[in-house]
């Protein structure tokens, strides 16, 4: 309870638990006694989730978990690496011990405390911070050594967690160090799979405009992207519904590039509540927005939902062998309120499939001998994804005459890049025979197949 004599007051309550609803009552007193209560209710925002950890990886599926001690260690390892690289001005892979400890204690107190709570796998009873401090004064600390300590600590934490049946997620501890357990039912976790990660021209599409709502800025950035250009050719001209928008952090505190991160929703079109206030009465919700537009957008990351639930594990199926995938995790309080920011990215590479069985040819069979012949397996042609366009050449011509582009001989560089990326499906930098076949088919040019 708080008591103030002024008619207007302000206070900050600390040490609340994340993702829980708190109810407050406020009333005034005078010489005639107390007045009625005014009520306020708020849900604290979840912290940024920890980095997902790979449990198993197959050519077409991946199993991930998050929230355990090993997940926390890997998250703090990335944070420590960012600090290390910032101090390593000469890129020699080593920095002074005092410089690192001073930087951690003065500007990264949460990371400093977390390192003090991570037990060392090399020295019983010691922490990672103890090992940093044990380095001789004036000696350089090599990142190769530090990363080895952290990998060993993560592997030990993973084995201990599996033996103990660890299932409850954890969040980074406070400045006092360590990890604290959070009620499992407090959050819904959403695992996001990246569909597109591309640069944005911050002087044009990504530039900030006075008075523009976040939804409008996000829409402008998305409509100017290669991802949207591919949709124009392959699917539809409308944006899909948007469920979540994460705006870039301020450069002073950001650990990553200033990117606009978008989670696509399901169903019909998302309405802009800023432009159409009456849409609040409809059943179509607008996207949840995290952050403010304080920095120009230089990158656009578009995600789809791969998993949603209260569990701290998920298996994603339907992946393609030999491809790279990027995942992030976000948390939403089950009590309502704003979601967290997305976690740091996890980039995985699915292994290639084994070779197909060879094609057996003619064989010669004798009374006591058999001669076998075989050859390479026949490869099946790749499926063709044809665009649905009344006149593909007209669309190409319109892109070539985009008035917002700087044209060279009547053709914009972004126009050529959009068309190239549309058919370079494996992002190899080359249009292969099967991809060229798809291009010819979409343009109405007869094609007999890949060459």
CSV table of C-alpha atoms in Angstrom, one decimal:
chain,number,residue,atom,x,y,z
A,1,UNK,CA,0.0,0.0,0.0
A,2,UNK,CA,1.2,3.5,-0.8
A,3,UNK,CA,0.0,6.8,0.7
A,4,UNK,CA,0.6,10.2,-1.0
A,5,UNK,CA,-0.7,13.7,0.0
A,6,UNK,CA,-0.6,15.1,-3.6
A,7,UNK,CA,-3.8,14.9,-5.7
A,8,UNK,CA,-1.7,13.4,-8.6
A,9,UNK,CA,0.7,10.6,-8.0
A,10,UNK,CA,3.1,8.2,-9.8
A,11,UNK,CA,4.9,5.2,-8.6
A,12,UNK,CA,6.8,2.2,-10.0
A,13,UNK,CA,6.3,-1.3,-8.6
A,14,UNK,CA,9.3,-3.6,-9.0
A,15,UNK,CA,10.0,-7.3,-8.6
A,16,UNK,CA,6.8,-8.4,-10.2
A,17,UNK,CA,6.5,-11.7,-12.0
A,18,UNK,CA,6.4,-11.7,-15.8
A,19,UNK,CA,3.3,-12.8,-17.6
A,20,UNK,CA,0.9,-12.4,-14.7
A,21,UNK,CA,-2.2,-10.1,-14.2
A,22,UNK,CA,-2.0,-7.7,-11.3
A,23,UNK,CA,-5.0,-5.7,-10.0
A,24,UNK,CA,-4.6,-2.3,-8.3
A,25,UNK,CA,-7.0,-0.2,-6.3
A,26,UNK,CA,-6.6,3.6,-5.8
A,27,UNK,CA,-8.7,5.9,-3.7
A,28,UNK,CA,-8.5,9.4,-2.1
A,29,UNK,CA,-9.0,10.5,1.4
A,30,UNK,CA,-10.1,13.9,2.8
A,31,UNK,CA,-11.6,15.3,6.0
A,32,UNK,CA,-14.9,13.5,5.3
A,33,UNK,CA,-13.2,10.1,4.9
A,34,UNK,CA,-12.3,7.9,2.0
A,35,UNK,CA,-13.7,8.0,-1.5
A,36,UNK,CA,-14.6,5.1,-3.7
A,37,UNK,CA,-11.9,2.9,-5.3
A,38,UNK,CA,-10.7,3.2,-8.8
A,39,UNK,CA,-9.5,0.0,-10.3
A,40,UNK,CA,-6.7,-0.8,-12.8
A,41,UNK,CA,-5.5,-4.2,-14.1
A,42,UNK,CA,-2.3,-4.9,-16.0
A,43,UNK,CA,-0.5,-8.0,-17.3
A,44,UNK,CA,3.3,-7.9,-17.1
A,45,UNK,CA,5.1,-8.5,-20.4
A,46,UNK,CA,7.0,-11.8,-20.8
A,47,UNK,CA,10.8,-11.6,-21.0
A,48,UNK,CA,12.5,-12.4,-24.3
A,49,UNK,CA,12.5,-16.2,-24.6
A,50,UNK,CA,15.7,-18.1,-24.5
A,51,UNK,CA,17.3,-19.6,-27.5
A,52,UNK,CA,15.7,-22.8,-28.7
A,53,UNK,CA,18.0,-25.9,-28.5
A,54,UNK,CA,18.1,-28.7,-31.1
A,55,UNK,CA,17.2,-32.1,-29.7
A,56,UNK,CA,17.1,-34.1,-32.9
A,57,UNK,CA,17.5,-33.2,-36.6
A,58,UNK,CA,16.4,-35.2,-39.6
A,59,UNK,CA,16.3,-34.4,-43.3
A,60,UNK,CA,12.6,-33.6,-43.1
A,61,UNK,CA,12.0,-32.7,-39.4
A,62,UNK,CA,13.5,-31.1,-36.4
A,63,UNK,CA,12.8,-31.3,-32.6
A,64,UNK,CA,13.4,-28.3,-30.5
A,65,UNK,CA,13.2,-27.4,-26.8
A,66,UNK,CA,13.6,-24.2,-24.9
A,67,UNK,CA,13.7,-22.8,-21.3
A,68,UNK,CA,16.1,-25.4,-19.8
A,69,UNK,CA,19.5,-24.6,-18.3
A,70,UNK,CA,21.3,-25.5,-21.5
A,71,UNK,CA,19.1,-23.1,-23.5
A,72,UNK,CA,19.9,-20.3,-21.0
A,73,UNK,CA,23.6,-21.0,-21.3
A,74,UNK,CA,23.5,-20.8,-25.1
A,75,UNK,CA,21.5,-17.6,-25.0
A,76,UNK,CA,24.0,-16.0,-22.6
A,77,UNK,CA,26.9,-17.3,-24.7
A,78,UNK,CA,25.6,-15.3,-27.7
A,79,UNK,CA,25.3,-12.2,-25.5
A,80,UNK,CA,28.8,-12.7,-24.2
A,81,UNK,CA,30.1,-13.1,-27.8
A,82,UNK,CA,28.5,-9.8,-28.8
A,83,UNK,CA,30.3,-8.1,-25.9
A,84,UNK,CA,33.6,-9.8,-26.8
A,85,UNK,CA,33.5,-8.8,-30.4
A,86,UNK,CA,32.7,-5.2,-29.5
A,87,UNK,CA,35.9,-5.1,-27.4
A,88,UNK,CA,38.0,-7.0,-30.0
A,89,UNK,CA,38.8,-4.0,-32.1
A,90,UNK,CA,41.7,-5.7,-34.0
A,91,UNK,CA,39.8,-9.0,-34.6
A,92,UNK,CA,42.6,-11.1,-33.1
A,93,UNK,CA,40.2,-13.3,-31.1
A,94,UNK,CA,41.6,-12.2,-27.7
A,95,UNK,CA,41.0,-9.2,-25.4
A,96,UNK,CA,42.3,-8.0,-22.0
A,97,UNK,CA,40.7,-9.6,-19.0
A,98,UNK,CA,40.2,-6.3,-17.1
A,99,UNK,CA,38.5,-4.7,-20.2
A,100,UNK,CA,36.0,-7.6,-20.4
A,101,UNK,CA,35.2,-7.7,-16.7
A,102,UNK,CA,34.8,-3.9,-16.5
A,103,UNK,CA,32.5,-3.9,-19.5
A,104,UNK,CA,30.3,-6.7,-18.1
A,105,UNK,CA,30.1,-5.2,-14.6
A,106,UNK,CA,29.4,-1.6,-15.7
A,107,UNK,CA,27.2,-2.0,-18.8
A,108,UNK,CA,25.9,-5.6,-18.8
A,109,UNK,CA,25.0,-6.3,-15.1
A,110,UNK,CA,22.4,-9.0,-16.0
A,111,UNK,CA,24.9,-10.9,-18.1
A,112,UNK,CA,27.5,-10.5,-15.4
A,113,UNK,CA,25.1,-12.0,-12.8
A,114,UNK,CA,24.1,-14.8,-15.2
A,115,UNK,CA,27.7,-15.9,-15.8
A,116,UNK,CA,28.2,-16.0,-12.1
A,117,UNK,CA,25.3,-18.5,-11.9
A,118,UNK,CA,26.5,-20.8,-14.6
A,119,UNK,CA,28.5,-23.7,-13.0
A,120,UNK,CA,31.8,-24.6,-14.7
A,121,UNK,CA,32.1,-28.1,-16.1
A,122,UNK,CA,35.9,-28.0,-15.7
A,123,UNK,CA,36.3,-26.8,-12.1
A,124,UNK,CA,33.9,-28.1,-9.4
A,125,UNK,CA,32.3,-25.3,-7.4
A,126,UNK,CA,33.4,-22.6,-9.8
A,127,UNK,CA,31.3,-20.5,-12.2
A,128,UNK,CA,32.1,-19.2,-15.7
A,129,UNK,CA,32.7,-15.8,-14.1
A,130,UNK,CA,35.2,-17.3,-11.7
A,131,UNK,CA,37.1,-18.8,-14.6
A,132,UNK,CA,37.2,-15.4,-16.3
A,133,UNK,CA,38.4,-13.7,-13.1
A,134,UNK,CA,41.0,-16.5,-12.6
A,135,UNK,CA,42.8,-15.5,-15.7
A,136,UNK,CA,46.1,-13.8,-14.8
A,137,UNK,CA,46.2,-10.0,-14.6
A,138,UNK,CA,47.4,-8.5,-17.9
A,139,UNK,CA,46.8,-11.8,-19.7
A,140,UNK,CA,44.5,-11.9,-22.7
A,141,UNK,CA,41.3,-13.9,-22.8
A,142,UNK,CA,40.7,-15.9,-25.9
A,143,UNK,CA,37.2,-16.4,-27.2
A,144,UNK,CA,38.2,-19.9,-28.2
A,145,UNK,CA,38.8,-20.8,-24.6
A,146,UNK,CA,35.6,-19.0,-23.3
A,147,UNK,CA,33.4,-20.7,-25.9
A,148,UNK,CA,34.9,-24.1,-24.9
A,149,UNK,CA,33.9,-23.4,-21.3
A,150,UNK,CA,30.4,-22.5,-22.2
A,151,UNK,CA,29.9,-25.5,-24.6
A,152,UNK,CA,31.1,-27.8,-21.8
A,153,UNK,CA,28.7,-26.2,-19.3
A,154,UNK,CA,25.8,-26.4,-21.8
A,155,UNK,CA,26.5,-30.1,-22.5
A,156,UNK,CA,26.7,-30.9,-18.7
A,157,UNK,CA,23.4,-29.0,-18.1
A,158,UNK,CA,21.7,-30.8,-20.9
A,159,UNK,CA,22.7,-34.2,-19.6
A,160,UNK,CA,21.7,-33.3,-16.0
A,161,UNK,CA,18.4,-31.9,-17.2
A,162,UNK,CA,17.6,-35.1,-19.2
A,163,UNK,CA,18.5,-37.3,-16.3
A,164,UNK,CA,16.2,-35.2,-14.0
A,165,UNK,CA,13.4,-35.1,-16.5
A,166,UNK,CA,13.6,-31.3,-16.8
A,167,UNK,CA,10.4,-29.9,-18.4
A,168,UNK,CA,9.7,-26.5,-16.9
A,169,UNK,CA,11.0,-23.5,-18.7
A,170,UNK,CA,13.2,-21.0,-17.0
A,171,UNK,CA,14.0,-17.3,-17.6
A,172,UNK,CA,17.2,-15.4,-17.0
A,173,UNK,CA,17.6,-14.5,-13.3
A,174,UNK,CA,17.7,-11.1,-11.8
A,175,UNK,CA,20.9,-9.2,-11.0
A,176,UNK,CA,21.5,-11.5,-8.0
A,177,UNK,CA,22.3,-14.3,-10.5
A,178,UNK,CA,21.1,-17.7,-11.2
A,179,UNK,CA,17.9,-19.0,-12.8
A,180,UNK,CA,14.4,-18.9,-11.4
A,181,UNK,CA,11.6,-21.2,-12.4
A,182,UNK,CA,8.5,-19.7,-14.0
A,183,UNK,CA,5.0,-21.3,-13.8
A,184,UNK,CA,4.7,-23.5,-16.9
A,185,UNK,CA,1.1,-22.4,-17.5
A,186,UNK,CA,2.0,-18.7,-17.5
A,187,UNK,CA,2.8,-18.5,-21.2
A,188,UNK,CA,1.9,-19.7,-24.6
A,189,UNK,CA,4.9,-20.2,-26.8
A,190,UNK,CA,4.9,-19.6,-30.5
A,191,UNK,CA,7.7,-21.1,-32.6
A,192,UNK,CA,8.1,-19.0,-35.8
A,193,UNK,CA,9.7,-20.3,-39.0
A,194,UNK,CA,11.2,-17.7,-41.3
A,195,UNK,CA,9.8,-17.4,-44.8
A,196,UNK,CA,11.9,-14.4,-45.9
A,197,UNK,CA,14.8,-12.4,-44.6
A,198,UNK,CA,15.8,-9.6,-47.0
A,199,UNK,CA,17.3,-6.1,-47.0
A,200,UNK,CA,15.1,-3.0,-47.1
A,201,UNK,CA,16.1,0.3,-48.6
A,202,UNK,CA,15.9,2.4,-45.5
A,203,UNK,CA,16.0,5.6,-47.5
A,204,UNK,CA,12.6,4.7,-49.2
A,205,UNK,CA,10.4,1.8,-47.9
A,206,UNK,CA,12.1,1.6,-44.5
A,207,UNK,CA,12.2,5.4,-43.9
A,208,UNK,CA,10.3,6.8,-40.9
A,209,UNK,CA,7.4,9.2,-41.7
A,210,UNK,CA,5.9,11.6,-39.2
A,211,UNK,CA,2.4,10.6,-38.0
A,212,UNK,CA,2.4,7.2,-39.7
A,213,UNK,CA,0.9,4.4,-37.7
A,214,UNK,CA,3.1,1.2,-37.2
A,215,UNK,CA,0.6,-0.9,-39.2
A,216,UNK,CA,0.9,1.5,-42.2
A,217,UNK,CA,4.7,1.5,-42.0
A,218,UNK,CA,4.8,-2.3,-41.9
A,219,UNK,CA,2.4,-2.5,-44.8
A,220,UNK,CA,4.5,-0.1,-46.9
A,221,UNK,CA,7.7,-2.1,-46.2
A,222,UNK,CA,6.1,-5.4,-47.0
A,223,UNK,CA,4.6,-4.2,-50.2
A,224,UNK,CA,8.0,-3.1,-51.4
A,225,UNK,CA,9.7,-6.4,-50.6
A,226,UNK,CA,10.8,-9.3,-52.9
A,227,UNK,CA,8.6,-11.6,-50.9
A,228,UNK,CA,5.5,-9.6,-51.8
A,229,UNK,CA,6.6,-9.4,-55.5
A,230,UNK,CA,6.8,-13.2,-55.5
A,231,UNK,CA,3.3,-13.4,-54.2
A,232,UNK,CA,2.1,-11.1,-57.0
A,233,UNK,CA,3.4,-13.6,-59.5
A,234,UNK,CA,2.6,-16.8,-57.8
A,235,UNK,CA,-0.5,-16.2,-55.6
A,236,UNK,CA,-2.4,-13.0,-54.8
A,237,UNK,CA,-2.0,-9.2,-54.8
A,238,UNK,CA,-3.3,-8.8,-51.2
A,239,UNK,CA,-1.2,-9.0,-48.0
A,240,UNK,CA,-2.1,-12.0,-45.8
A,241,UNK,CA,-3.4,-11.3,-42.3
A,242,UNK,CA,-0.7,-10.0,-39.8
A,243,UNK,CA,-0.8,-11.4,-36.3
A,244,UNK,CA,2.3,-9.8,-34.8
A,245,UNK,CA,4.7,-6.9,-35.6
A,246,UNK,CA,8.0,-6.4,-33.9
A,247,UNK,CA,9.5,-3.0,-34.5
A,248,UNK,CA,13.3,-2.4,-34.5
A,249,UNK,CA,15.0,-1.7,-31.1
A,250,UNK,CA,16.9,1.5,-30.5
A,251,UNK,CA,20.5,1.3,-31.8
A,252,UNK,CA,21.9,2.0,-28.4
A,253,UNK,CA,20.4,-1.2,-26.9
A,254,UNK,CA,19.9,-3.4,-30.0
A,255,UNK,CA,22.0,-6.6,-30.3
A,256,UNK,CA,20.8,-7.3,-33.9
A,257,UNK,CA,20.1,-5.5,-37.1
A,258,UNK,CA,17.2,-3.1,-37.1
A,259,UNK,CA,14.6,-5.4,-38.6
A,260,UNK,CA,10.9,-5.4,-38.9
A,261,UNK,CA,9.7,-8.9,-37.9
A,262,UNK,CA,6.3,-10.0,-39.0
A,263,UNK,CA,4.3,-13.1,-38.0
A,264,UNK,CA,1.6,-14.0,-40.5
A,265,UNK,CA,-1.8,-14.9,-39.2
A,266,UNK,CA,-4.4,-17.2,-40.6
A,267,UNK,CA,-7.8,-16.5,-42.1
A,268,UNK,CA,-8.9,-13.4,-44.1
A,269,UNK,CA,-7.4,-9.9,-44.4
A,270,UNK,CA,-6.2,-8.0,-41.4
A,271,UNK,CA,-7.7,-4.6,-41.0
A,272,UNK,CA,-5.9,-1.4,-40.1
A,273,UNK,CA,-7.6,-0.3,-36.9
A,274,UNK,CA,-5.9,3.1,-37.1
A,275,UNK,CA,-7.5,3.9,-40.4
A,276,UNK,CA,-10.8,2.2,-39.8
A,277,UNK,CA,-11.9,2.6,-36.1
A,278,UNK,CA,-15.2,0.9,-36.8
A,279,UNK,CA,-13.2,-2.4,-37.4
A,280,UNK,CA,-12.9,-2.7,-33.6
A,281,UNK,CA,-16.5,-3.9,-33.7
A,282,UNK,CA,-15.7,-6.7,-36.0
A,283,UNK,CA,-14.3,-10.2,-35.3
A,284,UNK,CA,-11.1,-9.5,-37.2
A,285,UNK,CA,-8.3,-8.6,-34.7
A,286,UNK,CA,-5.5,-6.4,-35.7
A,287,UNK,CA,-1.8,-7.4,-35.2
A,288,UNK,CA,-0.2,-7.1,-31.8
A,289,UNK,CA,2.6,-4.5,-32.0
A,290,UNK,CA,5.7,-4.6,-29.9
A,291,UNK,CA,8.0,-1.6,-29.7
A,292,UNK,CA,8.1,1.8,-31.4
A,293,UNK,CA,9.4,3.0,-34.7
A,294,UNK,CA,12.5,4.8,-33.5
A,295,UNK,CA,15.0,3.4,-36.1
A,296,UNK,CA,14.7,3.1,-39.9
A,297,UNK,CA,14.0,-0.4,-41.1
A,298,UNK,CA,17.0,-2.0,-42.9
A,299,UNK,CA,15.7,-5.6,-42.9
A,300,UNK,CA,12.4,-7.4,-43.2
A,301,UNK,CA,11.9,-10.8,-41.6
A,302,UNK,CA,8.6,-12.6,-42.3
A,303,UNK,CA,7.6,-15.7,-40.3
A,304,UNK,CA,4.8,-18.2,-40.2
A,305,UNK,CA,3.7,-20.2,-37.1
A,306,UNK,CA,5.3,-23.6,-36.8
A,307,UNK,CA,4.0,-24.4,-33.3
A,308,UNK,CA,1.8,-22.8,-30.6
A,309,UNK,CA,1.2,-24.2,-27.1
A,310,UNK,CA,2.3,-24.2,-23.5
A,311,UNK,CA,4.8,-27.0,-23.9
A,312,UNK,CA,8.5,-26.2,-24.0
A,313,UNK,CA,9.2,-28.7,-26.8
A,314,UNK,CA,8.1,-28.9,-30.4
A,315,UNK,CA,8.7,-31.0,-33.5
A,316,UNK,CA,8.5,-29.3,-36.9
A,317,UNK,CA,7.8,-31.6,-39.9
A,318,UNK,CA,7.6,-31.1,-43.6
A,319,UNK,CA,11.1,-29.6,-44.0
A,320,UNK,CA,13.2,-30.1,-47.1
A,321,UNK,CA,16.5,-32.0,-47.0
A,322,UNK,CA,19.7,-29.9,-47.5
A,323,UNK,CA,18.0,-26.6,-46.8
A,324,UNK,CA,18.7,-23.8,-44.3
A,325,UNK,CA,15.9,-22.7,-41.9
A,326,UNK,CA,15.7,-19.9,-39.3
A,327,UNK,CA,13.5,-20.2,-36.2
A,328,UNK,CA,12.6,-17.7,-33.5
A,329,UNK,CA,10.4,-18.0,-30.4
A,330,UNK,CA,8.0,-15.6,-28.8
A,331,UNK,CA,5.9,-15.8,-25.6
A,332,UNK,CA,2.4,-14.6,-24.9
A,333,UNK,CA,0.9,-14.4,-21.3
A,334,UNK,CA,-2.1,-16.7,-21.0
A,335,UNK,CA,-3.7,-14.0,-18.9
A,336,UNK,CA,-3.7,-11.6,-21.9
A,337,UNK,CA,-1.5,-8.5,-22.5
A,338,UNK,CA,1.4,-7.8,-24.8
A,339,UNK,CA,3.7,-10.6,-26.1
A,340,UNK,CA,7.4,-10.6,-25.7
A,341,UNK,CA,10.0,-9.8,-28.3
A,342,UNK,CA,11.2,-12.7,-30.4
A,343,UNK,CA,14.2,-14.7,-29.2
A,344,UNK,CA,17.5,-14.7,-30.9
A,345,UNK,CA,17.5,-16.7,-34.2
A,346,UNK,CA,18.3,-20.3,-34.4
A,347,UNK,CA,19.7,-21.3,-37.9
A,348,UNK,CA,19.7,-25.0,-38.8
A,349,UNK,CA,20.8,-26.9,-41.9
A,350,UNK,CA,18.8,-30.1,-42.6
A,351,UNK,CA,21.0,-33.0,-43.7
A,352,UNK,CA,20.8,-34.3,-47.2
A,353,UNK,CA,18.9,-37.5,-47.9
A,354,UNK,CA,20.9,-40.6,-48.7
A,355,UNK,CA,21.3,-41.6,-52.4
A,356,UNK,CA,18.5,-43.3,-54.2
A,357,UNK,CA,18.8,-47.0,-54.9
A,358,UNK,CA,20.7,-47.7,-58.1
A,359,UNK,CA,19.0,-48.9,-61.2
A,360,UNK,CA,19.7,-52.6,-61.8
A,361,UNK,CA,20.5,-53.4,-65.5
A,362,UNK,CA,20.8,-56.7,-67.4
A,363,UNK,CA,22.5,-59.5,-65.6
A,364,UNK,CA,24.2,-62.7,-66.8
A,365,UNK,CA,23.6,-65.9,-64.9
A,366,UNK,CA,25.7,-69.0,-65.3
A,367,UNK,CA,25.9,-72.3,-63.6
A,368,UNK,CA,28.2,-71.0,-61.0
A,369,UNK,CA,28.5,-67.3,-61.7
A,370,UNK,CA,26.3,-64.2,-61.7
A,371,UNK,CA,27.3,-60.9,-63.4
A,372,UNK,CA,25.4,-57.9,-62.2
A,373,UNK,CA,25.2,-54.5,-63.9
A,374,UNK,CA,23.8,-51.3,-62.3
A,375,UNK,CA,23.7,-47.6,-63.0
A,376,UNK,CA,22.7,-44.3,-61.4
A,377,UNK,CA,19.1,-43.9,-60.2
A,378,UNK,CA,16.8,-42.0,-62.5
A,379,UNK,CA,16.0,-38.6,-61.1
A,380,UNK,CA,12.4,-37.5,-61.1
A,381,UNK,CA,11.7,-34.1,-62.5
A,382,UNK,CA,11.0,-31.3,-60.1
A,383,UNK,CA,7.4,-30.2,-59.6
A,384,UNK,CA,6.5,-27.1,-61.5
A,385,UNK,CA,4.8,-24.2,-59.7
A,386,UNK,CA,3.1,-22.3,-62.4
A,387,UNK,CA,1.9,-18.7,-61.8
A,388,UNK,CA,-1.7,-17.8,-62.4
A,389,UNK,CA,-1.5,-14.7,-64.6
A,390,UNK,CA,-3.7,-13.6,-67.5
A,391,UNK,CA,-0.7,-11.9,-69.2
A,392,UNK,CA,2.7,-12.6,-67.6
A,393,UNK,CA,4.5,-10.3,-70.0
A,394,UNK,CA,2.3,-7.4,-69.0
A,395,UNK,CA,3.2,-7.8,-65.4
A,396,UNK,CA,6.9,-8.0,-66.2
A,397,UNK,CA,6.6,-4.9,-68.3
A,398,UNK,CA,4.8,-3.0,-65.4
A,399,UNK,CA,7.6,-4.0,-63.0
A,400,UNK,CA,10.2,-2.8,-65.6
A,401,UNK,CA,8.5,0.6,-65.6
A,402,UNK,CA,8.0,1.0,-61.9
A,403,UNK,CA,8.2,4.8,-61.4
A,404,UNK,CA,9.7,4.4,-57.9
A,405,UNK,CA,12.9,2.7,-59.3
A,406,UNK,CA,16.0,4.3,-60.7
A,407,UNK,CA,15.9,3.0,-64.3
A,408,UNK,CA,18.9,2.0,-66.4
A,409,UNK,CA,17.9,1.7,-70.1
A,410,UNK,CA,14.3,1.5,-69.0
A,411,UNK,CA,14.7,-1.4,-66.6
A,412,UNK,CA,15.1,-1.2,-62.8
A,413,UNK,CA,17.7,-3.3,-61.0
A,414,UNK,CA,15.1,-4.3,-58.4
A,415,UNK,CA,12.8,-5.5,-61.2
A,416,UNK,CA,15.3,-7.9,-62.6
A,417,UNK,CA,16.2,-9.1,-59.1
A,418,UNK,CA,12.6,-9.8,-58.2
A,419,UNK,CA,12.1,-11.9,-61.3
A,420,UNK,CA,15.4,-13.7,-60.8
A,421,UNK,CA,14.6,-14.5,-57.1
A,422,UNK,CA,11.1,-15.7,-58.2
A,423,UNK,CA,12.6,-18.6,-60.2
A,424,UNK,CA,15.9,-19.2,-58.3
A,425,UNK,CA,14.0,-21.3,-55.8
A,426,UNK,CA,17.1,-22.9,-54.2
A,427,UNK,CA,18.8,-19.4,-53.8
A,428,UNK,CA,21.9,-20.8,-55.6
A,429,UNK,CA,22.5,-17.7,-57.6
A,430,UNK,CA,21.8,-19.6,-60.8
A,431,UNK,CA,18.6,-20.4,-62.7
A,432,UNK,CA,18.9,-24.1,-63.4
A,433,UNK,CA,17.3,-26.1,-66.2
A,434,UNK,CA,14.1,-27.0,-64.3
A,435,UNK,CA,13.8,-23.5,-63.0
A,436,UNK,CA,14.2,-22.1,-66.6
A,437,UNK,CA,11.6,-24.6,-67.7
A,438,UNK,CA,9.1,-23.1,-65.2
A,439,UNK,CA,9.9,-19.6,-66.4
A,440,UNK,CA,9.3,-20.5,-70.0
A,441,UNK,CA,6.0,-22.3,-69.1
A,442,UNK,CA,4.8,-19.2,-67.2
A,443,UNK,CA,5.6,-17.0,-70.2
A,444,UNK,CA,3.7,-19.4,-72.5
A,445,UNK,CA,6.8,-20.7,-74.3
A,446,UNK,CA,6.6,-24.4,-75.1
A,447,UNK,CA,9.2,-26.4,-73.1
A,448,UNK,CA,9.9,-30.2,-73.2
A,449,UNK,CA,11.5,-30.3,-69.8
A,450,UNK,CA,14.7,-29.5,-67.9
A,451,UNK,CA,17.9,-29.5,-70.0
